[in-house]
């Protein structure tokens, strides 16, 4: 179920360009249908998401109209065509939304554009501080929402349902808004459409009491955001998804939201197989919405494999994917090497993210690794690691504390090698040192994990280079694949150096051993030099590739870190240099430990 933004809005609420292009839409809708996807989640500017008039005529609230009637009819006609064409290709249509939004004209007509005091009826952060036309919950906006849901349901005969949280900007008890405003609109339509209520910022008890019961609405499903939070680290779903699906007992659809993978191929068919296998083990699981960040050209094997293995219990084999690439490159041996390269490289960013865990996915996970995400005391989530590992990962800060306190026991050790003497009372012991799972599992320490990632970078490049030597056609495409694998190799080396510098820096902050300080400084220098190589390679080799694919080089990438612009790759390099300049303050003196000013 791929997500797709159907509009390219420009200033003045015009809907131009790709939105109106039937041939473009037919190409992609047909592609997704052929690949095995059976639903489209439509996401973009509309009355539910942004408050803009797009989907309806506002029959019951004419004061909410903000575009001319002829333009409204044209837009509605285009959306009906999109829904109809998707249905013709065997795909259902689900509308993605959010609450509680309304048009600017409705806001002005009902005095909702005035400054308001904080209250249980006003979500003031969104309404006043951020100046969004949303966040006031009263009887007028309740009726507006009911009418909006009803009109959407009755306007679009090829709409199959909704997928929405009750809203980030929803004041009060979010769960009660569903039965107060949304369900009446659904029931009035008489259509009994599916409504996947996303359990976003809603306590489980509230969901069970006010959303899940059949007497509230008989066709409620559980929506979940997201599979591994707003990233991908593992094929296995995170425990909360499994827990909610099991406890609530409703048909469940999760969002797969890999926002840490945008600029490099996430193209492992084996990963797609593993993810589909794991999804089928979740009680009540009905499907997923794949929000594709890495682009249709960068990750086609993963996208195809995820859909293919979702519909079959067939064991994984490289053969179907070797066949695809053999057709592309004209040689089976070349294809096998490239499948190997994709299967290896598809784990690099996810493995890094499993240790340097950032559930909201910012900054984009491939291109920058701030020290702030490794200290455990700048961001409240940065103490965490992936929760689903068979061999648990040790958080960097936690490892550093104990490696500094008892270096002879814990430094560079997880206890699994009984042959290693520690020059301590535990010489040649066979105990589990870190005891995350009692005595059952040996934990993975950060240095071992990062060495594995660096090795992946080297291996994926070697496989791709061997494949390139054998290709018989489409050599330029093969060369581009090799360049991405080279980028992965450089990034994985940078990741290892950056994590090593943070780890030893944290060890020194506890040990105060001069040798640790010197080693940390050296590693910080090496991390900066490594990142300079990454930026140079991206600029010289990958920017032209990305521009050829999408018309936009990586150098024009824009990111945000808690609202602070990071800029393009050169800007990220400047942030890296600033971090290096402040390394001593951060790790040795502690001046910046509890601020994020050093991020840049």
Coordinates of C-alpha atoms in Angstrom, one line a residue:
X1 CA 0.0 0.0 0.0
X2 CA 2.3 2.8 -1.2
X3 CA 1.7 6.3 0.0
X4 CA 1.6 9.1 -2.5
X5 CA 1.1 12.8 -2.2
X6 CA -1.4 13.6 -5.1
X7 CA -0.9 17.3 -5.2
X8 CA 1.9 19.8 -5.9
X9 CA 0.4 22.8 -4.2
X10 CA 1.9 26.3 -4.9
X11 CA 1.2 29.6 -3.3
X12 CA -2.4 30.7 -3.7
X13 CA -3.9 27.2 -3.3
X14 CA -3.6 26.3 -7.0
X15 CA -3.3 22.6 -7.9
X16 CA -1.0 22.3 -10.9
X17 CA 1.5 20.1 -12.6
X18 CA 1.6 16.4 -11.8
X19 CA -1.8 16.4 -10.1
X20 CA -3.5 16.8 -13.4
X21 CA -1.3 14.5 -15.5
X22 CA -3.4 11.4 -16.3
X23 CA -0.6 9.6 -18.1
X24 CA 1.8 10.0 -15.2
X25 CA -0.8 8.7 -12.7
X26 CA -1.7 5.9 -15.0
X27 CA 1.9 4.9 -15.2
X28 CA 2.5 4.7 -11.4
X29 CA -0.9 3.3 -10.5
X30 CA -0.4 0.5 -13.1
X31 CA 3.2 0.0 -11.8
X32 CA 2.0 -0.5 -8.2
X33 CA -0.8 -2.8 -9.3
X34 CA 1.6 -5.0 -11.3
X35 CA 3.9 -5.2 -8.4
X36 CA 1.2 -6.6 -6.2
X37 CA 0.0 -3.6 -4.1
X38 CA -3.8 -3.7 -3.5
X39 CA -4.5 -0.3 -2.0
X40 CA -3.5 3.4 -2.3
X41 CA -3.4 5.7 0.7
X42 CA -4.0 9.2 -0.6
X43 CA -2.1 11.9 1.3
X44 CA -1.9 15.6 0.6
X45 CA -3.4 19.0 1.1
X46 CA -7.1 18.6 1.8
X47 CA -9.7 19.5 4.4
X48 CA -8.6 16.8 6.8
X49 CA -4.8 17.2 6.5
X50 CA -4.3 21.0 6.1
X51 CA -7.7 22.5 6.1
X52 CA -7.5 23.5 2.4
X53 CA -10.7 23.1 0.3
X54 CA -10.0 20.2 -2.1
X55 CA -12.3 17.2 -1.7
X56 CA -15.8 18.7 -1.1
X57 CA -18.2 21.5 -2.1
X58 CA -19.2 22.3 1.5
X59 CA -22.9 21.9 1.0
X60 CA -23.7 22.2 4.7
X61 CA -21.1 24.9 5.5
X62 CA -20.9 27.2 2.5
X63 CA -19.0 29.8 4.5
X64 CA -16.0 27.3 4.4
X65 CA -15.6 27.6 0.7
X66 CA -12.4 29.2 -0.4
X67 CA -12.0 28.4 -4.1
X68 CA -14.3 29.1 -7.1
X69 CA -17.0 26.6 -7.8
X70 CA -15.7 25.7 -11.2
X71 CA -12.2 25.0 -9.8
X72 CA -13.8 22.9 -7.1
X73 CA -15.7 20.8 -9.6
X74 CA -12.6 20.3 -11.7
X75 CA -10.6 19.1 -8.7
X76 CA -13.3 16.8 -7.5
X77 CA -13.6 15.3 -11.0
X78 CA -9.8 14.6 -11.1
X79 CA -9.9 12.9 -7.7
X80 CA -12.9 10.8 -8.8
X81 CA -10.9 9.8 -11.9
X82 CA -7.9 8.8 -9.7
X83 CA -10.0 6.7 -7.4
X84 CA -11.8 5.1 -10.3
X85 CA -8.6 4.3 -12.1
X86 CA -7.1 2.7 -9.0
X87 CA -10.2 0.6 -8.6
X88 CA -10.0 -0.5 -12.2
X89 CA -6.5 -1.7 -11.5
X90 CA -7.6 -3.7 -8.5
X91 CA -6.6 -1.3 -5.8
X92 CA -8.7 0.2 -3.0
X93 CA -8.6 3.8 -2.0
X94 CA -8.0 5.1 1.5
X95 CA -7.9 8.7 2.5
X96 CA -5.3 9.8 5.0
X97 CA -6.4 12.5 7.3
X98 CA -5.9 14.3 10.6
X99 CA -8.1 16.3 13.0
X100 CA -9.3 19.0 13.8
X101 CA -8.7 21.2 10.8
X102 CA -10.9 23.7 8.9
X103 CA -10.5 26.2 6.1
X104 CA -9.3 29.7 6.7
X105 CA -12.6 31.1 5.6
X106 CA -14.5 28.9 8.0
X107 CA -12.1 30.0 10.7
X108 CA -12.7 33.7 10.1
X109 CA -16.5 33.3 9.7
X110 CA -16.7 31.7 13.2
X111 CA -14.2 33.9 15.0
X112 CA -11.7 31.1 15.4
X113 CA -8.9 33.3 14.0
X114 CA -8.7 35.4 17.2
X115 CA -6.2 34.9 20.0
X116 CA -7.4 32.4 22.5
X117 CA -6.4 31.4 26.0
X118 CA -5.1 27.9 26.8
X119 CA -8.0 25.6 27.6
X120 CA -9.2 22.0 27.2
X121 CA -11.0 23.3 24.0
X122 CA -8.0 25.0 22.4
X123 CA -4.8 23.3 21.3
X124 CA -3.0 26.6 21.4
X125 CA 0.5 25.5 20.3
X126 CA -0.8 24.6 16.8
X127 CA -3.5 27.3 16.6
X128 CA -1.7 30.3 18.0
X129 CA 2.0 29.7 18.2
X130 CA 2.3 27.8 14.9
X131 CA -0.6 29.7 13.2
X132 CA -2.3 26.7 11.7
X133 CA -6.0 26.8 11.0
X134 CA -6.8 24.0 13.4
X135 CA -7.0 23.1 17.1
X136 CA -10.3 24.6 18.3
X137 CA -12.8 21.9 19.5
X138 CA -16.3 23.1 20.1
X139 CA -19.8 22.2 18.9
X140 CA -19.3 24.2 15.7
X141 CA -16.1 22.4 14.7
X142 CA -17.7 19.1 15.7
X143 CA -20.6 19.7 13.3
X144 CA -18.2 20.8 10.6
X145 CA -16.2 17.6 10.9
X146 CA -19.3 15.4 10.9
X147 CA -20.5 17.2 7.7
X148 CA -17.1 16.9 6.1
X149 CA -16.9 13.2 6.7
X150 CA -20.4 12.7 5.4
X151 CA -19.8 14.7 2.3
X152 CA -16.5 12.9 1.5
X153 CA -18.2 9.5 1.9
X154 CA -21.2 10.5 -0.4
X155 CA -19.1 12.3 -3.0
X156 CA -16.6 9.6 -3.8
X157 CA -18.2 6.3 -4.6
X158 CA -14.8 4.6 -5.1
X159 CA -13.5 5.6 -1.7
X160 CA -13.1 2.5 0.5
X161 CA -12.2 4.1 3.8
X162 CA -10.0 6.4 5.9
X163 CA -6.7 6.1 7.7
X164 CA -6.2 8.8 10.3
X165 CA -5.2 9.7 13.9
X166 CA -7.6 11.7 15.9
X167 CA -5.0 14.5 15.5
X168 CA -1.9 16.1 16.8
X169 CA -3.7 19.4 17.1
X170 CA -6.8 17.9 18.9
X171 CA -7.5 19.4 22.3
X172 CA -9.1 17.4 25.1
X173 CA -9.6 13.6 25.1
X174 CA -8.7 12.7 21.5
X175 CA -10.5 9.4 21.7
X176 CA -14.0 10.8 22.3
X177 CA -13.8 13.0 19.1
X178 CA -14.1 9.8 17.1
X179 CA -17.6 8.9 18.3
X180 CA -18.7 12.5 18.7
X181 CA -17.8 13.8 15.3
X182 CA -16.3 11.2 12.9
X183 CA -18.7 8.3 13.5
X184 CA -21.9 10.3 13.0
X185 CA -20.6 11.4 9.6
X186 CA -19.8 7.8 8.7
X187 CA -23.1 6.5 9.8
X188 CA -25.1 9.3 8.1
X189 CA -23.5 8.3 4.8
X190 CA -25.0 4.8 5.1
X191 CA -21.8 3.3 3.5
X192 CA -20.1 1.5 6.5
X193 CA -16.6 2.4 5.2
X194 CA -13.5 1.2 7.0
X195 CA -12.0 3.7 9.4
X196 CA -8.5 2.9 10.5
X197 CA -8.0 4.9 13.7
X198 CA -4.3 5.4 14.3
X199 CA -3.4 5.1 17.9
X200 CA -1.3 8.3 17.8
X201 CA -0.8 10.2 21.0
X202 CA -3.8 8.3 22.5
X203 CA -3.6 6.1 25.6
X204 CA -4.5 2.5 25.1
X205 CA -7.2 2.6 27.7
X206 CA -8.9 5.5 26.0
X207 CA -8.7 3.7 22.7
X208 CA -10.3 0.6 24.1
X209 CA -13.1 2.5 25.8
X210 CA -14.0 5.1 23.2
X211 CA -12.8 3.8 19.8
X212 CA -12.6 0.0 19.7
X213 CA -16.1 -1.1 20.8
X214 CA -18.4 -2.4 18.0
X215 CA -21.3 -0.3 19.4
X216 CA -19.2 2.8 18.6
X217 CA -18.7 1.8 14.9
X218 CA -18.7 -1.7 13.5
X219 CA -16.1 -1.2 10.9
X220 CA -13.3 0.4 13.0
X221 CA -9.8 -0.9 12.4
X222 CA -6.6 -0.2 14.3
X223 CA -4.0 2.0 12.4
X224 CA -0.5 2.1 13.8
X225 CA 2.2 4.7 13.3
X226 CA 4.6 3.1 12.7
X227 CA 6.4 -0.3 12.2
X228 CA 9.8 0.7 13.6
X229 CA 8.7 4.3 14.5
X230 CA 9.6 6.8 11.8
X231 CA 12.6 4.8 10.6
X232 CA 13.5 1.2 9.8
X233 CA 16.0 -0.7 11.9
X234 CA 14.6 -4.3 11.8
X235 CA 12.4 -6.6 9.9
X236 CA 10.6 -7.4 13.2
X237 CA 7.9 -5.0 14.3
X238 CA 8.5 -3.1 17.5
X239 CA 6.8 -4.4 20.6
X240 CA 4.1 -1.7 20.9
X241 CA 2.6 -2.6 17.5
X242 CA 2.4 -6.2 18.5
X243 CA 1.0 -5.3 21.9
X244 CA -1.7 -3.0 20.6
X245 CA -2.8 -5.4 17.9
X246 CA -3.0 -8.2 20.4
X247 CA -4.8 -6.2 23.1
X248 CA -7.2 -4.2 21.0
X249 CA -8.2 -7.2 18.8
X250 CA -9.2 -5.1 15.7
X251 CA -7.9 -5.6 12.2
X252 CA -4.6 -3.8 12.1
X253 CA -2.8 -1.9 9.5
X254 CA 0.7 -0.3 10.2
X255 CA 2.6 2.4 8.5
X256 CA 6.0 1.4 7.3
X257 CA 7.7 4.8 7.5
X258 CA 11.5 4.5 6.7
X259 CA 12.4 8.2 6.8
X260 CA 16.0 7.4 7.7
X261 CA 16.4 6.1 4.2
X262 CA 16.0 8.7 1.5
X263 CA 19.1 9.3 -0.6
X264 CA 20.6 5.8 -0.9
X265 CA 19.2 2.5 -2.2
X266 CA 17.2 0.5 0.4
X267 CA 16.9 -2.3 -2.1
X268 CA 17.3 -5.6 -0.4
X269 CA 14.8 -8.2 -1.5
X270 CA 15.8 -10.4 1.4
X271 CA 14.9 -7.7 3.8
X272 CA 11.5 -7.5 2.1
X273 CA 11.0 -11.2 2.6
X274 CA 11.9 -11.0 6.3
X275 CA 9.6 -8.1 6.9
X276 CA 6.6 -9.8 5.2
X277 CA 7.3 -13.0 7.2
X278 CA 7.4 -11.1 10.5
X279 CA 4.2 -9.1 9.7
X280 CA 2.3 -12.3 9.2
X281 CA 3.2 -13.4 12.8
X282 CA 1.4 -10.3 14.3
X283 CA -2.1 -11.1 15.6
X284 CA -4.9 -9.4 13.6
X285 CA -2.4 -7.9 11.2
X286 CA -4.1 -7.1 7.8
X287 CA -1.5 -5.1 6.0
X288 CA 0.7 -2.1 5.8
X289 CA 1.1 1.2 4.1
X290 CA 4.6 1.5 2.7
X291 CA 5.7 5.2 2.7
X292 CA 8.5 5.0 0.2
X293 CA 11.2 7.6 1.0
X294 CA 14.1 6.3 -1.1
X295 CA 12.4 6.9 -4.5
X296 CA 10.9 4.6 -7.0
X297 CA 14.2 4.2 -9.0
X298 CA 16.5 3.6 -6.0
X299 CA 14.7 0.7 -4.3
X300 CA 12.5 -1.2 -6.7
X301 CA 13.7 -4.7 -5.6
X302 CA 12.7 -4.1 -2.0
X303 CA 9.3 -2.7 -3.0
X304 CA 8.6 -5.6 -5.3
X305 CA 9.8 -8.2 -2.8
X306 CA 7.7 -6.7 0.1
X307 CA 4.6 -7.0 -2.0
X308 CA 5.4 -10.4 -3.4
X309 CA 6.2 -12.1 -0.1
X310 CA 3.2 -10.5 1.5
X311 CA 1.0 -12.7 -0.6
X312 CA 3.0 -16.0 -0.4
X313 CA 4.7 -18.2 2.2
X314 CA 7.4 -19.0 -0.3
X315 CA 10.9 -19.2 1.3
X316 CA 13.3 -16.6 0.3
X317 CA 15.6 -17.2 -2.7
X318 CA 17.8 -14.9 -4.7
X319 CA 16.7 -16.5 -7.9
X320 CA 13.7 -14.2 -8.8
X321 CA 15.7 -11.1 -8.2
X322 CA 18.8 -12.4 -10.0
X323 CA 16.4 -13.0 -12.9
X324 CA 15.2 -9.4 -12.8
X325 CA 18.8 -7.9 -12.7
X326 CA 20.0 -10.4 -15.3
X327 CA 17.5 -8.9 -17.7
X328 CA 18.8 -5.5 -16.8
X329 CA 22.5 -6.2 -17.0
X330 CA 22.6 -9.1 -19.5
X331 CA 24.5 -11.5 -17.3
X332 CA 23.4 -13.8 -14.5
X333 CA 26.7 -13.7 -12.6
X334 CA 26.7 -9.9 -12.7
X335 CA 23.2 -9.9 -11.5
X336 CA 24.0 -12.3 -8.6
X337 CA 26.8 -9.9 -7.4
X338 CA 24.4 -6.9 -7.6
X339 CA 21.7 -8.8 -5.6
X340 CA 24.4 -9.6 -3.0
X341 CA 25.4 -5.9 -2.9
X342 CA 21.8 -4.8 -2.4
X343 CA 21.1 -7.4 0.3
X344 CA 24.2 -6.3 2.2
X345 CA 23.8 -2.5 1.7
X346 CA 20.2 -2.6 2.7
X347 CA 21.2 -3.3 6.2
X348 CA 23.8 -0.6 6.7
X349 CA 21.7 2.4 7.7
X350 CA 19.2 0.3 9.5
X351 CA 21.9 -1.3 11.6
X352 CA 23.4 2.1 12.4
X353 CA 20.0 3.4 13.3
X354 CA 19.4 0.4 15.6
X355 CA 22.3 1.6 17.8
X356 CA 22.0 5.4 17.3
X357 CA 18.2 5.3 17.7
X358 CA 16.2 8.3 16.5
X359 CA 12.5 7.4 16.3
X360 CA 11.4 10.6 14.6
X361 CA 13.8 10.2 11.8
X362 CA 15.5 13.6 11.8
X363 CA 18.0 14.5 10.5
X364 CA 17.8 12.1 7.5
X365 CA 19.6 9.1 8.8
X366 CA 22.1 8.4 6.0
X367 CA 23.9 11.7 5.8
X368 CA 24.8 12.9 9.2
X369 CA 25.3 11.4 12.7
X370 CA 25.3 14.1 15.4
X371 CA 27.0 13.4 18.7
X372 CA 23.8 14.6 20.4
X373 CA 22.2 11.3 19.4
X374 CA 24.8 9.3 21.2
X375 CA 25.4 10.9 24.6
X376 CA 22.1 9.8 26.2
X377 CA 21.5 13.2 27.9
X378 CA 20.7 15.7 25.2
X379 CA 17.5 14.1 23.8
X380 CA 15.2 12.1 25.9
X381 CA 15.1 9.2 23.5
X382 CA 18.8 8.9 22.8
X383 CA 19.4 6.4 25.6
X384 CA 17.4 3.8 23.7
X385 CA 18.4 1.2 21.0
X386 CA 16.3 -1.2 18.9
X387 CA 14.1 -3.2 21.2
X388 CA 13.8 -6.4 19.1
X389 CA 17.4 -7.7 18.9
X390 CA 18.1 -11.3 19.5
X391 CA 21.5 -10.2 20.8
X392 CA 20.6 -7.0 22.6
X393 CA 22.5 -3.8 21.7
X394 CA 24.2 -1.9 24.5
X395 CA 23.5 1.9 24.3
X396 CA 26.7 3.8 23.8
X397 CA 26.4 5.9 27.0
X398 CA 25.6 2.8 29.1
X399 CA 28.6 0.9 27.8
X400 CA 30.8 3.9 28.4
X401 CA 29.9 4.2 32.0
X402 CA 30.8 0.6 32.9
X403 CA 33.8 0.5 30.6
X404 CA 35.2 3.5 32.5
X405 CA 34.3 2.2 36.0
X406 CA 35.6 -1.3 35.5
X407 CA 37.7 -1.4 32.3
X408 CA 39.3 -4.8 33.1
X409 CA 35.9 -6.4 33.1
X410 CA 33.8 -4.5 30.6
X411 CA 35.9 -2.6 28.2
X412 CA 35.8 -4.2 24.7
X413 CA 34.1 -7.2 26.2
X414 CA 30.7 -8.8 26.0
X415 CA 31.8 -12.0 27.8
X416 CA 31.2 -14.4 24.9
X417 CA 34.8 -15.3 24.3
X418 CA 35.8 -17.4 27.2
X419 CA 39.4 -17.6 26.0
X420 CA 40.0 -13.9 26.7
X421 CA 41.8 -13.1 30.0
X422 CA 40.8 -9.9 31.7
X423 CA 43.6 -9.7 34.2
X424 CA 40.9 -9.8 36.9
X425 CA 39.1 -12.2 39.2
X426 CA 37.0 -13.1 36.1
X427 CA 39.8 -14.5 34.0
X428 CA 38.5 -17.1 31.6
X429 CA 35.0 -16.8 33.0
X430 CA 32.0 -17.9 31.0
X431 CA 29.3 -15.6 32.5
X432 CA 27.1 -13.2 30.6
X433 CA 28.7 -9.8 31.4
X434 CA 25.9 -7.3 30.7
X435 CA 22.9 -9.5 31.6
X436 CA 20.2 -7.6 29.7
X437 CA 18.4 -10.9 29.4
X438 CA 19.8 -12.4 32.7
X439 CA 22.1 -15.2 31.6
X440 CA 20.5 -16.0 28.3
X441 CA 22.0 -13.5 25.8
X442 CA 25.4 -12.0 25.2
X443 CA 24.9 -8.3 24.5
X444 CA 26.5 -6.6 21.5
X445 CA 28.9 -3.8 22.5
X446 CA 29.0 -0.7 20.3
X447 CA 32.5 -1.3 18.8
X448 CA 31.6 -4.8 17.6
X449 CA 28.3 -3.6 16.1
X450 CA 30.0 -0.7 14.2
X451 CA 32.8 -3.0 13.0
X452 CA 30.1 -5.2 11.4
X453 CA 28.6 -2.1 9.7
X454 CA 32.0 -1.0 8.3
X455 CA 32.5 -4.5 7.0
X456 CA 29.1 -4.4 5.3
X457 CA 30.2 -1.2 3.5
X458 CA 33.3 -2.9 2.2
X459 CA 31.5 -6.1 1.2
X460 CA 28.7 -4.4 -0.7
X461 CA 31.2 -2.3 -2.7
X462 CA 33.3 -5.4 -3.5
X463 CA 30.2 -7.3 -4.7
X464 CA 29.1 -4.4 -6.9
X465 CA 32.6 -4.0 -8.5
X466 CA 32.7 -7.7 -9.3
X467 CA 29.2 -7.3 -10.9
X468 CA 30.3 -4.3 -13.0
X469 CA 33.2 -6.3 -14.5
X470 CA 30.6 -8.8 -15.9
X471 CA 27.8 -6.6 -17.2
X472 CA 26.9 -6.9 -20.9
X473 CA 24.3 -4.1 -21.2
X474 CA 23.1 -1.0 -19.4
X475 CA 26.7 -0.4 -18.1
X476 CA 25.8 3.2 -17.1
X477 CA 23.1 1.9 -14.7
X478 CA 25.6 -0.6 -13.3
X479 CA 28.2 2.1 -12.8
X480 CA 25.6 4.2 -10.9
X481 CA 24.9 1.2 -8.6
X482 CA 28.6 0.9 -7.9
X483 CA 28.8 4.6 -7.0
X484 CA 26.0 4.2 -4.5
X485 CA 27.8 1.2 -3.0
X486 CA 31.0 3.3 -2.8
X487 CA 28.9 5.9 -1.0
X488 CA 27.8 3.3 1.4
X489 CA 31.3 2.2 2.0
X490 CA 32.4 5.7 2.8
X491 CA 29.4 6.3 5.1
X492 CA 29.9 3.1 7.0
X493 CA 33.5 4.0 7.7
X494 CA 32.4 7.5 8.9
X495 CA 29.7 5.9 11.1
X496 CA 32.3 3.7 12.8
X497 CA 34.7 6.6 13.4
X498 CA 32.0 8.9 14.7
X499 CA 30.5 6.3 17.1
X500 CA 34.1 5.3 18.3
X501 CA 34.9 9.0 19.0
X502 CA 31.7 9.4 21.0
X503 CA 32.2 6.2 22.9
X504 CA 35.8 7.0 24.0
X505 CA 34.8 10.6 24.7
X506 CA 32.1 9.3 27.0
X507 CA 34.5 6.9 28.6
X508 CA 36.9 9.7 29.3
X509 CA 34.1 11.8 30.8
X510 CA 33.9 9.1 33.5
X511 CA 37.4 7.7 33.7
X512 CA 39.5 10.9 33.4
X513 CA 42.3 8.8 32.1
X514 CA 44.6 10.8 29.8
X515 CA 45.0 8.0 27.3
X516 CA 41.3 7.9 26.8
X517 CA 41.2 11.7 26.1
X518 CA 44.0 11.4 23.6
X519 CA 42.3 8.5 21.8
X520 CA 39.0 10.3 21.7
X521 CA 40.6 13.4 20.2
X522 CA 42.3 11.3 17.5
X523 CA 39.1 9.5 16.7
X524 CA 37.2 12.8 16.4
X525 CA 39.8 14.0 13.9
X526 CA 39.5 10.8 11.9
X527 CA 35.7 11.1 12.0
X528 CA 35.8 14.6 10.6
X529 CA 38.3 13.6 7.9
X530 CA 36.1 10.6 7.0
X531 CA 33.1 12.9 6.7
X532 CA 35.0 15.2 4.4
X533 CA 35.5 12.2 2.1
X534 CA 31.8 11.4 2.2
X535 CA 30.8 15.0 1.2
X536 CA 33.4 15.2 -1.5
X537 CA 32.2 11.9 -3.0
X538 CA 28.6 12.8 -2.9
X539 CA 29.2 16.2 -4.5
X540 CA 31.5 14.8 -7.3
X541 CA 29.9 11.4 -8.0
X542 CA 26.4 11.1 -6.6
X543 CA 25.0 14.5 -7.2
X544 CA 25.0 14.0 -11.0
X545 CA 23.4 10.6 -10.6
X546 CA 20.6 12.0 -8.4
X547 CA 20.1 14.9 -10.7
X548 CA 19.7 12.5 -13.6
X549 CA 17.2 10.4 -11.8
X550 CA 15.1 13.1 -10.1
X551 CA 16.3 16.4 -11.3
X552 CA 17.6 17.3 -7.9
X553 CA 21.1 16.7 -6.6
X554 CA 21.9 15.8 -3.0
X555 CA 23.5 19.1 -2.6
X556 CA 20.0 20.7 -2.6
X557 CA 18.8 18.4 0.2
X558 CA 17.3 20.3 3.1
X559 CA 16.8 18.8 6.5
X560 CA 15.7 19.9 9.9
X561 CA 16.7 19.1 13.4
X562 CA 14.0 20.1 15.9
X563 CA 13.1 22.9 13.5
X564 CA 16.7 24.1 12.9
X565 CA 17.7 24.0 9.3
X566 CA 20.8 22.0 8.6
X567 CA 21.2 23.1 5.0
X568 CA 22.8 21.2 2.1
X569 CA 25.7 18.8 2.3
X570 CA 28.2 21.6 2.7
X571 CA 26.0 22.8 5.6
X572 CA 26.2 19.4 7.1
X573 CA 30.0 19.5 6.8
X574 CA 30.1 22.8 8.6
X575 CA 28.0 21.2 11.4
X576 CA 30.5 18.4 11.5
X577 CA 33.4 20.8 11.8
X578 CA 31.6 22.7 14.5
X579 CA 31.0 19.5 16.5
X580 CA 34.7 18.8 16.2
X581 CA 35.6 22.2 17.5
X582 CA 33.3 21.8 20.5
X583 CA 34.2 18.1 21.1
X584 CA 36.2 18.9 24.3
X585 CA 33.4 21.0 25.7
X586 CA 30.9 18.3 25.1
X587 CA 32.8 15.3 26.3
X588 CA 35.6 16.6 28.5
X589 CA 34.3 19.7 30.2
X590 CA 30.6 19.1 30.0
X591 CA 29.8 22.7 29.1
X592 CA 27.4 21.7 26.2
X593 CA 26.3 18.4 27.6
X594 CA 22.7 19.6 28.2
X595 CA 22.2 21.8 25.2
X596 CA 22.0 21.2 21.5
X597 CA 23.9 24.3 20.5
X598 CA 26.8 22.3 19.2
X599 CA 24.6 20.6 16.5
X600 CA 25.1 23.5 14.2

